[in-house]
Every structure is written in structure tokens, then in C-alpha cells.
PDB file of C-alpha atoms in Angstrom:
ATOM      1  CA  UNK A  27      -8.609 -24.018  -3.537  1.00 53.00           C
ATOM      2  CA  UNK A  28      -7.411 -20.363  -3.147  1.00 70.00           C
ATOM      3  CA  UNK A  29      -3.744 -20.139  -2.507  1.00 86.00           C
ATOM      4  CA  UNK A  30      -4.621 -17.450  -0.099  1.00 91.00           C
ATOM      5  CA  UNK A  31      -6.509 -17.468   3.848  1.00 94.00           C
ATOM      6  CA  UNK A  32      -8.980 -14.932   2.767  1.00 95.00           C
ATOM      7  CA  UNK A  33     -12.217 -16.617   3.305  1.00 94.00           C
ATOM      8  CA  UNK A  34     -11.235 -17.873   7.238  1.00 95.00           C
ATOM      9  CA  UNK A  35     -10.015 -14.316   7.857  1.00 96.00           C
ATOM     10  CA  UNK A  36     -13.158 -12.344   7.047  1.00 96.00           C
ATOM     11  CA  UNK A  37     -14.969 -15.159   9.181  1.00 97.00           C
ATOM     12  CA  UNK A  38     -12.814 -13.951  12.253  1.00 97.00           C
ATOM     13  CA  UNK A  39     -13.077 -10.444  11.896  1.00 98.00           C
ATOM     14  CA  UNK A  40     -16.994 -10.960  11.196  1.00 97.00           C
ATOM     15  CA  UNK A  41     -17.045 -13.023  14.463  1.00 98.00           C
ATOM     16  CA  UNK A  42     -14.853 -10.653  16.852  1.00 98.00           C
ATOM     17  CA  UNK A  43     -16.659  -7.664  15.396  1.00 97.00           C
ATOM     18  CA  UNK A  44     -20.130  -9.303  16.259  1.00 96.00           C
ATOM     19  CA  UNK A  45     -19.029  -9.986  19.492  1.00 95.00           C
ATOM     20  CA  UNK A  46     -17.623  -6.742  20.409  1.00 95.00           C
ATOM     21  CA  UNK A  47     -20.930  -5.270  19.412  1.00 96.00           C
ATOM     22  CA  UNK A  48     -19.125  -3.517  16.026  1.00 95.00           C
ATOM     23  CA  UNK A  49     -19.780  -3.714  12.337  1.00 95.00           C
ATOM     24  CA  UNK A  50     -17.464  -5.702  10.742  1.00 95.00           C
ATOM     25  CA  UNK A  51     -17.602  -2.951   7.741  1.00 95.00           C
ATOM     26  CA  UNK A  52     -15.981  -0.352   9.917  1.00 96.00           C
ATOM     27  CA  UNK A  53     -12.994  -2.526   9.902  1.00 98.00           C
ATOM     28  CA  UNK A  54     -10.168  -2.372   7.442  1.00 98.00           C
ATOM     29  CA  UNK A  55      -8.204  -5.235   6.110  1.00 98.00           C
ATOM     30  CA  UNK A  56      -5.136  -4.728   4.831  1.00 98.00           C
ATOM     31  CA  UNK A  57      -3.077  -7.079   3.131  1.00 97.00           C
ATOM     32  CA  UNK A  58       0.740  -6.614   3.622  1.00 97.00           C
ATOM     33  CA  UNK A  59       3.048  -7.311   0.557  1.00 95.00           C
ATOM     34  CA  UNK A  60       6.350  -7.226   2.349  1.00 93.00           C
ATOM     35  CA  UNK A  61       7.273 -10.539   1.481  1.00 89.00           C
ATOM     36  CA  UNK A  62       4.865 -11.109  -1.730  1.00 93.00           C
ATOM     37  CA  UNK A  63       6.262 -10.784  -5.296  1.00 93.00           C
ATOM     38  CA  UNK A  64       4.047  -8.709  -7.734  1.00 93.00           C
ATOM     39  CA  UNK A  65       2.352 -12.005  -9.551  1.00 93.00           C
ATOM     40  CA  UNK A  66       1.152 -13.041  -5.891  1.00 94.00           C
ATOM     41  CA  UNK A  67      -0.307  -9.685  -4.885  1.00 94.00           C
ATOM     42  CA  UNK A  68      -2.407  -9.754  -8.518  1.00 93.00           C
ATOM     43  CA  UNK A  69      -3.651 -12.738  -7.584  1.00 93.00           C
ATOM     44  CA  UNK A  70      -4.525 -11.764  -4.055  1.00 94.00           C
ATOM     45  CA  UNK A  71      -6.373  -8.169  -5.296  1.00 94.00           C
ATOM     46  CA  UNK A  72      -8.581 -10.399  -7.593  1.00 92.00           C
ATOM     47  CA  UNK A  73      -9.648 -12.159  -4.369  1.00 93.00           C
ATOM     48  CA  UNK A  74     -10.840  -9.546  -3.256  1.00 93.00           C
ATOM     49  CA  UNK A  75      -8.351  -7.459  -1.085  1.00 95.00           C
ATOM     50  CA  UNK A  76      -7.779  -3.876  -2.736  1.00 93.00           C
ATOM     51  CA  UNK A  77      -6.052  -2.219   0.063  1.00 97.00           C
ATOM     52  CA  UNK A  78      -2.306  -3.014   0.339  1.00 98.00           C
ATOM     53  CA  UNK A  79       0.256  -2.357   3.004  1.00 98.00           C
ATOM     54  CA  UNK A  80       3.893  -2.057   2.183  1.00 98.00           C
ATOM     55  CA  UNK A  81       7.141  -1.427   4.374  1.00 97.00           C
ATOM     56  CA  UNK A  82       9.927  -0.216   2.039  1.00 97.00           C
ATOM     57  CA  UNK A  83       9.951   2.394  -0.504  1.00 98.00           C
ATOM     58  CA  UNK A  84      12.123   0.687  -2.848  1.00 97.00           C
ATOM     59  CA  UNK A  85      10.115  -2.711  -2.361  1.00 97.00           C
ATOM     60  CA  UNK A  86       6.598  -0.428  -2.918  1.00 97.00           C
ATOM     61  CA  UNK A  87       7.739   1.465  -6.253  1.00 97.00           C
ATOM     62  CA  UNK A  88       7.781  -2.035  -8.319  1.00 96.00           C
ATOM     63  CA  UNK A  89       4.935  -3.467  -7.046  1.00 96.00           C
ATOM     64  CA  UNK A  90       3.109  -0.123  -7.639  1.00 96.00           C
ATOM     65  CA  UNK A  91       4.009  -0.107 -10.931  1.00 94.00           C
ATOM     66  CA  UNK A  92       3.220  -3.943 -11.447  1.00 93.00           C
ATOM     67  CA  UNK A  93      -0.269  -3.320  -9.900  1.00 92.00           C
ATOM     68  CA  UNK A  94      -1.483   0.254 -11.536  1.00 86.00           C
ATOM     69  CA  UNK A  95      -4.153  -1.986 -14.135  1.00 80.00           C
ATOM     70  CA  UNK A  96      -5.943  -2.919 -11.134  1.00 75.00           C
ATOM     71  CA  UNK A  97      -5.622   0.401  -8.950  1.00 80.00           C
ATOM     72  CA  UNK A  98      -5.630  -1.009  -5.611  1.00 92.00           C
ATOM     73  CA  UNK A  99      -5.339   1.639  -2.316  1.00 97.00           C
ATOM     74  CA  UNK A 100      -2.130   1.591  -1.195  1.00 98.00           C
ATOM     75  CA  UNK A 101      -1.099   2.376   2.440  1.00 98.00           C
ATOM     76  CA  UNK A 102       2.651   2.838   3.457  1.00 98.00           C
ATOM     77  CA  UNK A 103       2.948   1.383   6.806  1.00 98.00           C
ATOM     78  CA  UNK A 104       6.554   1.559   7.290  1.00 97.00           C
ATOM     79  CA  UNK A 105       9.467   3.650   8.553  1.00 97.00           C
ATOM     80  CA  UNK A 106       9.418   6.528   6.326  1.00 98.00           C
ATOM     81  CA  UNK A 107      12.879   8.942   5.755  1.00 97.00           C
ATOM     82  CA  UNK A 108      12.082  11.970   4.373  1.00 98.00           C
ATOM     83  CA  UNK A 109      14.389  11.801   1.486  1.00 98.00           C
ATOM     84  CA  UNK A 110      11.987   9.257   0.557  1.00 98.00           C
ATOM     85  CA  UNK A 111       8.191  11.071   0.911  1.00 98.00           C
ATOM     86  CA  UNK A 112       8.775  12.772  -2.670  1.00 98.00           C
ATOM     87  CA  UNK A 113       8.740   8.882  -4.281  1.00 98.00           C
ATOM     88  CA  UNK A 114       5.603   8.007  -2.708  1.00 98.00           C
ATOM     89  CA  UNK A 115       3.379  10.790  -1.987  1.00 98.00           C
ATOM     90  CA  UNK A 116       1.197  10.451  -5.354  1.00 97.00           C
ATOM     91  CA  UNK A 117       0.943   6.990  -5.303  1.00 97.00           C
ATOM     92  CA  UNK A 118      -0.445   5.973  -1.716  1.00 98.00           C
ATOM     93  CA  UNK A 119      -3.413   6.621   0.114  1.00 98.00           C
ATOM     94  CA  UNK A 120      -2.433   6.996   3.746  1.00 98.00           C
ATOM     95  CA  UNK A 121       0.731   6.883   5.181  1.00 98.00           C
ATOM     96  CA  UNK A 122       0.425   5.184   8.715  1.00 98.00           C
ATOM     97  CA  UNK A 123       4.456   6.043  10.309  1.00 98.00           C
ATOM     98  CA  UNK A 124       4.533   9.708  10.800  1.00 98.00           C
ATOM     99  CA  UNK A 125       6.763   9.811  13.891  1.00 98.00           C
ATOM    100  CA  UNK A 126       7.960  13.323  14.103  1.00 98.00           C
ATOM    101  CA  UNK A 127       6.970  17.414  13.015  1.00 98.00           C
ATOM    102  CA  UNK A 128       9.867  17.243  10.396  1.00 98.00           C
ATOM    103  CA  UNK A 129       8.412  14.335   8.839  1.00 98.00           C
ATOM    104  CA  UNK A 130       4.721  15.756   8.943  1.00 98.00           C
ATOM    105  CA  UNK A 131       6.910  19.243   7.317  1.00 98.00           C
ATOM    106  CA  UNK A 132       8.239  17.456   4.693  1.00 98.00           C
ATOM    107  CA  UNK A 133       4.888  15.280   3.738  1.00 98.00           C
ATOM    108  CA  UNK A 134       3.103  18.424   3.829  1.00 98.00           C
ATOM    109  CA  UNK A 135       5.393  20.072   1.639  1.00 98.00           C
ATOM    110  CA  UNK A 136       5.214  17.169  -1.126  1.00 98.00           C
ATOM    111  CA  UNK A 137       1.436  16.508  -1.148  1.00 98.00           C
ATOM    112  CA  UNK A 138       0.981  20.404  -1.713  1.00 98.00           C
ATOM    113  CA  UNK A 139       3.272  20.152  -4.847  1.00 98.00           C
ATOM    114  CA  UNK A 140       0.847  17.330  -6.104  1.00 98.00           C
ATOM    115  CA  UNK A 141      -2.522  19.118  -4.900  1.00 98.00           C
ATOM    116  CA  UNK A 142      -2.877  16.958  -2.488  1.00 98.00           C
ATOM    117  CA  UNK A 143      -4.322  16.470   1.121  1.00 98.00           C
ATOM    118  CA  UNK A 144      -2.386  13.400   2.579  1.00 98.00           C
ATOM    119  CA  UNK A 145      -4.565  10.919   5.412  1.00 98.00           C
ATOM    120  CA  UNK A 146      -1.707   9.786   7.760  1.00 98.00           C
ATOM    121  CA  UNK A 147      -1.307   8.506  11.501  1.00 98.00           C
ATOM    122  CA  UNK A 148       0.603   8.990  14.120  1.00 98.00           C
ATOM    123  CA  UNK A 149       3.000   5.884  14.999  1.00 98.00           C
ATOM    124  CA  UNK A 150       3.207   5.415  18.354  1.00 98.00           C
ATOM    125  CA  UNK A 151       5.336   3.035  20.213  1.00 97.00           C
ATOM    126  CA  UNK A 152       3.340   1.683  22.534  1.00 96.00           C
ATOM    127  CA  UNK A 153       5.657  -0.830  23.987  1.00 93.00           C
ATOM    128  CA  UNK A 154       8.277   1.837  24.514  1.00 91.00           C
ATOM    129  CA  UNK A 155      10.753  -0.442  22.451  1.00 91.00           C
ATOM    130  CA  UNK A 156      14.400   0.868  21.360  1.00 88.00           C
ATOM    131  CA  UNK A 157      14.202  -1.402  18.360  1.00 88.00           C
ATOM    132  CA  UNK A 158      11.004   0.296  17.085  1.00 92.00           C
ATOM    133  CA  UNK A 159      10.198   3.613  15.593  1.00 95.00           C
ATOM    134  CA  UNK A 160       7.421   5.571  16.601  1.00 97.00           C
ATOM    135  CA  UNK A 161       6.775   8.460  19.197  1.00 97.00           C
ATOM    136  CA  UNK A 162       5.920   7.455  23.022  1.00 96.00           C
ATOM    137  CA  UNK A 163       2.845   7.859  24.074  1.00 97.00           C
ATOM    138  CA  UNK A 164       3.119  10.853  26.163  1.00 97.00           C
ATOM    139  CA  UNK A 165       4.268  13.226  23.226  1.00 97.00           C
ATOM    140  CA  UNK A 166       1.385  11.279  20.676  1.00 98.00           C
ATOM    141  CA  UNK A 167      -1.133  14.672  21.596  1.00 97.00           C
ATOM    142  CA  UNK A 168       2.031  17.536  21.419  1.00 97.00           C
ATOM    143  CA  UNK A 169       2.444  16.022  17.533  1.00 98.00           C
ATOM    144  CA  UNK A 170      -0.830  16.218  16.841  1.00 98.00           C
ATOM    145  CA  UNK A 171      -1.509  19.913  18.019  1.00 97.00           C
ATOM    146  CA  UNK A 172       2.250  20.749  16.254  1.00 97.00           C
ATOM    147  CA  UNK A 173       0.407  19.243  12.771  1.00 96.00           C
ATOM    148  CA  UNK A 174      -2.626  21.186  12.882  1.00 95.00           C
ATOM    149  CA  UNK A 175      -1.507  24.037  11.302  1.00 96.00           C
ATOM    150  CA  UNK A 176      -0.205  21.510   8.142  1.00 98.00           C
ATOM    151  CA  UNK A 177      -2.825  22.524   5.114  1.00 98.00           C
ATOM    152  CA  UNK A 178      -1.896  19.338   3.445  1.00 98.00           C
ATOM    153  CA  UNK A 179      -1.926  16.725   6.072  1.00 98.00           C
ATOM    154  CA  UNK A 180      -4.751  15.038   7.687  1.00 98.00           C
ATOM    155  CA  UNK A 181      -4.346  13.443  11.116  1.00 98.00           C
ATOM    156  CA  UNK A 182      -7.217  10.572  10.972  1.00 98.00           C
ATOM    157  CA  UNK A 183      -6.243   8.277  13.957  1.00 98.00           C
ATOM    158  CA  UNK A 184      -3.177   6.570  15.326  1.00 98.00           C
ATOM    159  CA  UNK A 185      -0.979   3.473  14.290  1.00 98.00           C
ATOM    160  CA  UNK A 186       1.265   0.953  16.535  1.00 98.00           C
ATOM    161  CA  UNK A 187       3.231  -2.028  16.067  1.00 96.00           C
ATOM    162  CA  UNK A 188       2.626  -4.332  19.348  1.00 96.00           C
ATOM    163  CA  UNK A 189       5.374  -6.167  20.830  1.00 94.00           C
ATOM    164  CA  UNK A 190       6.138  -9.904  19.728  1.00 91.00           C
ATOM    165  CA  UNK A 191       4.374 -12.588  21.806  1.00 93.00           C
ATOM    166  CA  UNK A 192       3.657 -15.797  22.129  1.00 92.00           C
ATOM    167  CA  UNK A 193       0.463 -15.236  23.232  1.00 97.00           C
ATOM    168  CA  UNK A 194      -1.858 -12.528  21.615  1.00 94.00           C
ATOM    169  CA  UNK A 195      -3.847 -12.131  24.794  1.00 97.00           C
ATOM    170  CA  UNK A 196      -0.255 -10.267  26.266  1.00 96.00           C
ATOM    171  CA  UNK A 197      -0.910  -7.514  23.951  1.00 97.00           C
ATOM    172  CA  UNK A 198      -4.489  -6.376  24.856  1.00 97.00           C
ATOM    173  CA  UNK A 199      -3.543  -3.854  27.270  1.00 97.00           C
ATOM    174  CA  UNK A 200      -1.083  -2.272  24.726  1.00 98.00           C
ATOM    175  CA  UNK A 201      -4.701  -2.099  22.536  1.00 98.00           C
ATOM    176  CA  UNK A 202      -6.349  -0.674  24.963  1.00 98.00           C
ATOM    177  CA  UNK A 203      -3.793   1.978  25.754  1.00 98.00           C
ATOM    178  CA  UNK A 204      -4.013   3.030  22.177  1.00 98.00           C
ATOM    179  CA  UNK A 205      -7.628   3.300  22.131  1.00 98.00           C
ATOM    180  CA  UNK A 206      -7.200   5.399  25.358  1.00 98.00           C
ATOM    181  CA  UNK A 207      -4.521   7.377  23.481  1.00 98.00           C
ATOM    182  CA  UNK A 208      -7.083   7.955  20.794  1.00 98.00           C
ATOM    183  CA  UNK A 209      -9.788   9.458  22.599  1.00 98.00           C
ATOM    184  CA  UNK A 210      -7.300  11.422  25.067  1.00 97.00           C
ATOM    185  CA  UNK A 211      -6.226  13.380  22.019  1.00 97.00           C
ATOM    186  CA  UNK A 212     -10.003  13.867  21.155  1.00 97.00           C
ATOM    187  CA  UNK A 213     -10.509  15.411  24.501  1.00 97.00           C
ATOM    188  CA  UNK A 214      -8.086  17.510  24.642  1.00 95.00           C
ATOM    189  CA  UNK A 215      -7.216  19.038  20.568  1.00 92.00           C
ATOM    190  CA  UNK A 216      -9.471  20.169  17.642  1.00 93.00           C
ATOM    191  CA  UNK A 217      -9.041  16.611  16.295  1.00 92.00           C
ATOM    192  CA  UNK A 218     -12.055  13.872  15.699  1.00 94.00           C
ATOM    193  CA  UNK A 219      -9.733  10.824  15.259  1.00 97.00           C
ATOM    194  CA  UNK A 220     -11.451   7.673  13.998  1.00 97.00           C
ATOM    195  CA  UNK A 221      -9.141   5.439  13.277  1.00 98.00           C
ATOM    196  CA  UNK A 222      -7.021   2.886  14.963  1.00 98.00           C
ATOM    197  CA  UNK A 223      -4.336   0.861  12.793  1.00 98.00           C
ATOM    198  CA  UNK A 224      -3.153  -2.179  14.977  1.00 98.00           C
ATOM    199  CA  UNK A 225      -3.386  -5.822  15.275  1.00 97.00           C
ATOM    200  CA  UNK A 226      -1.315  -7.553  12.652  1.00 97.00           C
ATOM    201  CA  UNK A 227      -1.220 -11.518  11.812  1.00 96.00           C
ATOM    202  CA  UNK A 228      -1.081 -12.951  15.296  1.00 95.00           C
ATOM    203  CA  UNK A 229      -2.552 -11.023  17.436  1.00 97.00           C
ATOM    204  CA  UNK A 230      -5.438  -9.098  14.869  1.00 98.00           C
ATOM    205  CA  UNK A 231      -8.807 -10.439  17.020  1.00 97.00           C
ATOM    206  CA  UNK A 232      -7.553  -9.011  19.835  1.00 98.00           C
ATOM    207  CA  UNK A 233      -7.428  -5.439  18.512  1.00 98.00           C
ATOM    208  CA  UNK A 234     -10.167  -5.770  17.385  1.00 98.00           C
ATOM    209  CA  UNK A 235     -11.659  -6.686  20.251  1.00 98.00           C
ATOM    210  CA  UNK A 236     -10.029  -3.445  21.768  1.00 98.00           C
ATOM    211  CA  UNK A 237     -11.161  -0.884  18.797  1.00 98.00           C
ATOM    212  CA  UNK A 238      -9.360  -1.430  15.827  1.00 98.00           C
ATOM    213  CA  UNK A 239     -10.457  -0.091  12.583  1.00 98.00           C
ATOM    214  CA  UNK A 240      -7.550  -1.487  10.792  1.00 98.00           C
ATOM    215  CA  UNK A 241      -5.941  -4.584  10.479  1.00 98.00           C
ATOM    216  CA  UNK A 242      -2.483  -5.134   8.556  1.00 98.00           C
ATOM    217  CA  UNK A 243      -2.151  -8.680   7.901  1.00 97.00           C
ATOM    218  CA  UNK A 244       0.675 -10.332   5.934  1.00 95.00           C
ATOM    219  CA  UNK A 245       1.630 -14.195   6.738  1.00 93.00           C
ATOM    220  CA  UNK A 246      -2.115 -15.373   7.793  1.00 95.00           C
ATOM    221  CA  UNK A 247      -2.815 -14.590   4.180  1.00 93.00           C
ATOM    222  CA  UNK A 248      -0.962 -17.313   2.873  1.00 87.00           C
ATOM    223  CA  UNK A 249      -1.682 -20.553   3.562  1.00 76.00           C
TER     224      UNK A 249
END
């Protein structure tokens, strides 16, 4: 048996996605390393997961390195310093915590030094929490017209971490907000956002019930 939830996890984002009248193809899963030694995440690519979510630069670099045979994507999904961009910006394909214009400076800067257009989101904190990062929602838009003139940035959706619960039915309006988010900064900038990072290991159906295209999923991996 596989050391690894994989199988029942596909079958619930198949089911939700049926239900809410989507594709199941449209939606992203990615599998978060943060607590996952290299060894584990081998195993878990060869399963079948090949994009890869991880929350610290210094925990990302190793595991980067211990993974390169296999080439997985790799998405940074954590708070990001910009001392930090320069370690990362070759090695990952979208970066989902841009939180601020210096930030979205600083990324630009390093992914035009590599030749290189870098997919990020905006993190927004949906919850308004002062233990999380992320921008609130009314200044999500005024970041996104500030990035547009950024030649080596592209804005592709919008990214939240939901508030703990004990029940993952709590959290749909936060969803929901964030898919209204998402289209309010369609209506009103030059952007065509698509994509919606948000539901993580307890509360995942429900976002996608509410529009999620991606999923970050860590400790329901393991059985």
C-alpha cells in the first residue's frame, strides 16, 4: 500500500469538481513539502505529484537540489524577503506570496537577470489576521495596477491562507470573497486573472467548491 493519500485525494477533487459543474483538470494539486524530507518527496513525485509547494527558502534549496533528476514544478508558497528572491528565482515556477510593490520590484529585477518572466500571485489576507502576511483585500486591485508596468512579472490570479477551523464549512465565505476579489480586479484593470490558490488540507473541497484552481495540500498526503 502507498505510504501516501494520493489515490482518495484525486477521488475528492474529481467528486467536488463534478459537482460544482468544473473539470477536475483545471484544478491544481500541489503537494506541500514543509515537513517532508527529500527521500519522502522522491517517493511522492513517482506517485504521481510533480508540482511541489514549499514555505522556506533555506528548507526549498536542499530539496531542490535532492529532486533536480526528476524535475518536478516547484511553487514557493511562502513568506518571501527580498534578500531571499535572488536564491530562488531560477529554480521555481510561480511564486504564490507577493504581498507588496517592493517585493514585485525586486522579483522583477531578478527574473530579468535570468531572462525570465516570473508567474506569481497576489497574497491576500483574507481573514484580515495580524499573524498572517498578505495584503487586505481592499488594496489586492491598487497592487495589481502598481505591477503592470513590471516586464518580468506576470500577475496570473490570487493566493490566501484561510483562517484555522474546526469546521471547513466556516471558511466558505472567505472562498467566496476571493473569488469575488478575483473577478473585481478583472473588471476593473487590464488583467485576465485565472487562477485561484486556496484550500489547503482541511478545508480543500470547499474551495473548490468556491473556484479554486489550486490546491496546496501537505498532511492529507500522508497517511
Amino acid at each position: 500500500m502507498s505510504e501516501f493519500a494520493l489515490d482518495h485525494i484525486n477521488e475528492v477533487i474529481t467528486a467536488v469538481a463534478i459537482k460544482s459543474g468544473r473539470n477536475s483538470a483545471d484544478i491544481k494539486l500541489i503537494g506541500v513539502t514543509k515537513t517532508m524530507e527529500s527521500e519522502a518527496i522522491v517517493r511522492l513525485v513517482a506517485e504521481g505529484v510533480t508540482s511541489l509547494g514549499e514555505n522556506r527558502v533555506q528548507d526549498f534549496l536542499p530539496k531542490y537540489e535532492a529532486l533536480r533528476p526528476n524535475e518536478p514544478e516547484w511553487h514557493f508558497i511562502g513568506h518571501l524577503q527580498r534578500n531571499k528572491v535572488k536564491f530562488i528565482i531560477d529554480k521555481v515556477a510561480m511564486i504564490h506570496s507577493l504581498d507588496s510593490l517592493a517585493l514585485a520590484n525586486e522579483i522583477n529585477k531578478r527574473a530579468e537577470q535570468v531572462r525570465k518572466v516570473m508567474d506569481v500571485l497576489i497574497e491576500v489576507n483574507i481573514g484580515d489576521e495580524e499573524s498572517k502576511h498578505g495584503v487586505c483585500p481592499t488594496k489586492a486591485l491598487g497592487l495589481a495596477r502598481e505591477i503592470l508596468p513590471l516586464k518580468n512579472i506576470r500577475l496570473q490570479g490570487l493566493m490566501c491562507i484561510a483562517p484555522f477551523v474546526e469546521n471547513p464549512e466556516d471558511n466558505r465565505q472567505y472562498f467566496k470573497n476571493m473569488r469575488k476579489l478575483l473577478v473585481d480586479i478583472n473588471n476593473c484593470s487590464p488583467h485576465n486573472l485565472r487562477e485561484l490558490s486556496m484550500g489547503m488540507s482541511g478545508d480543500y473541497a470547499i474551495a473548490i467548491e468556491e473556484g479554486a484552481t489550486m490546491v496546496r495540500i501537505g498532511t492529507a498526503l500522508v497517511r
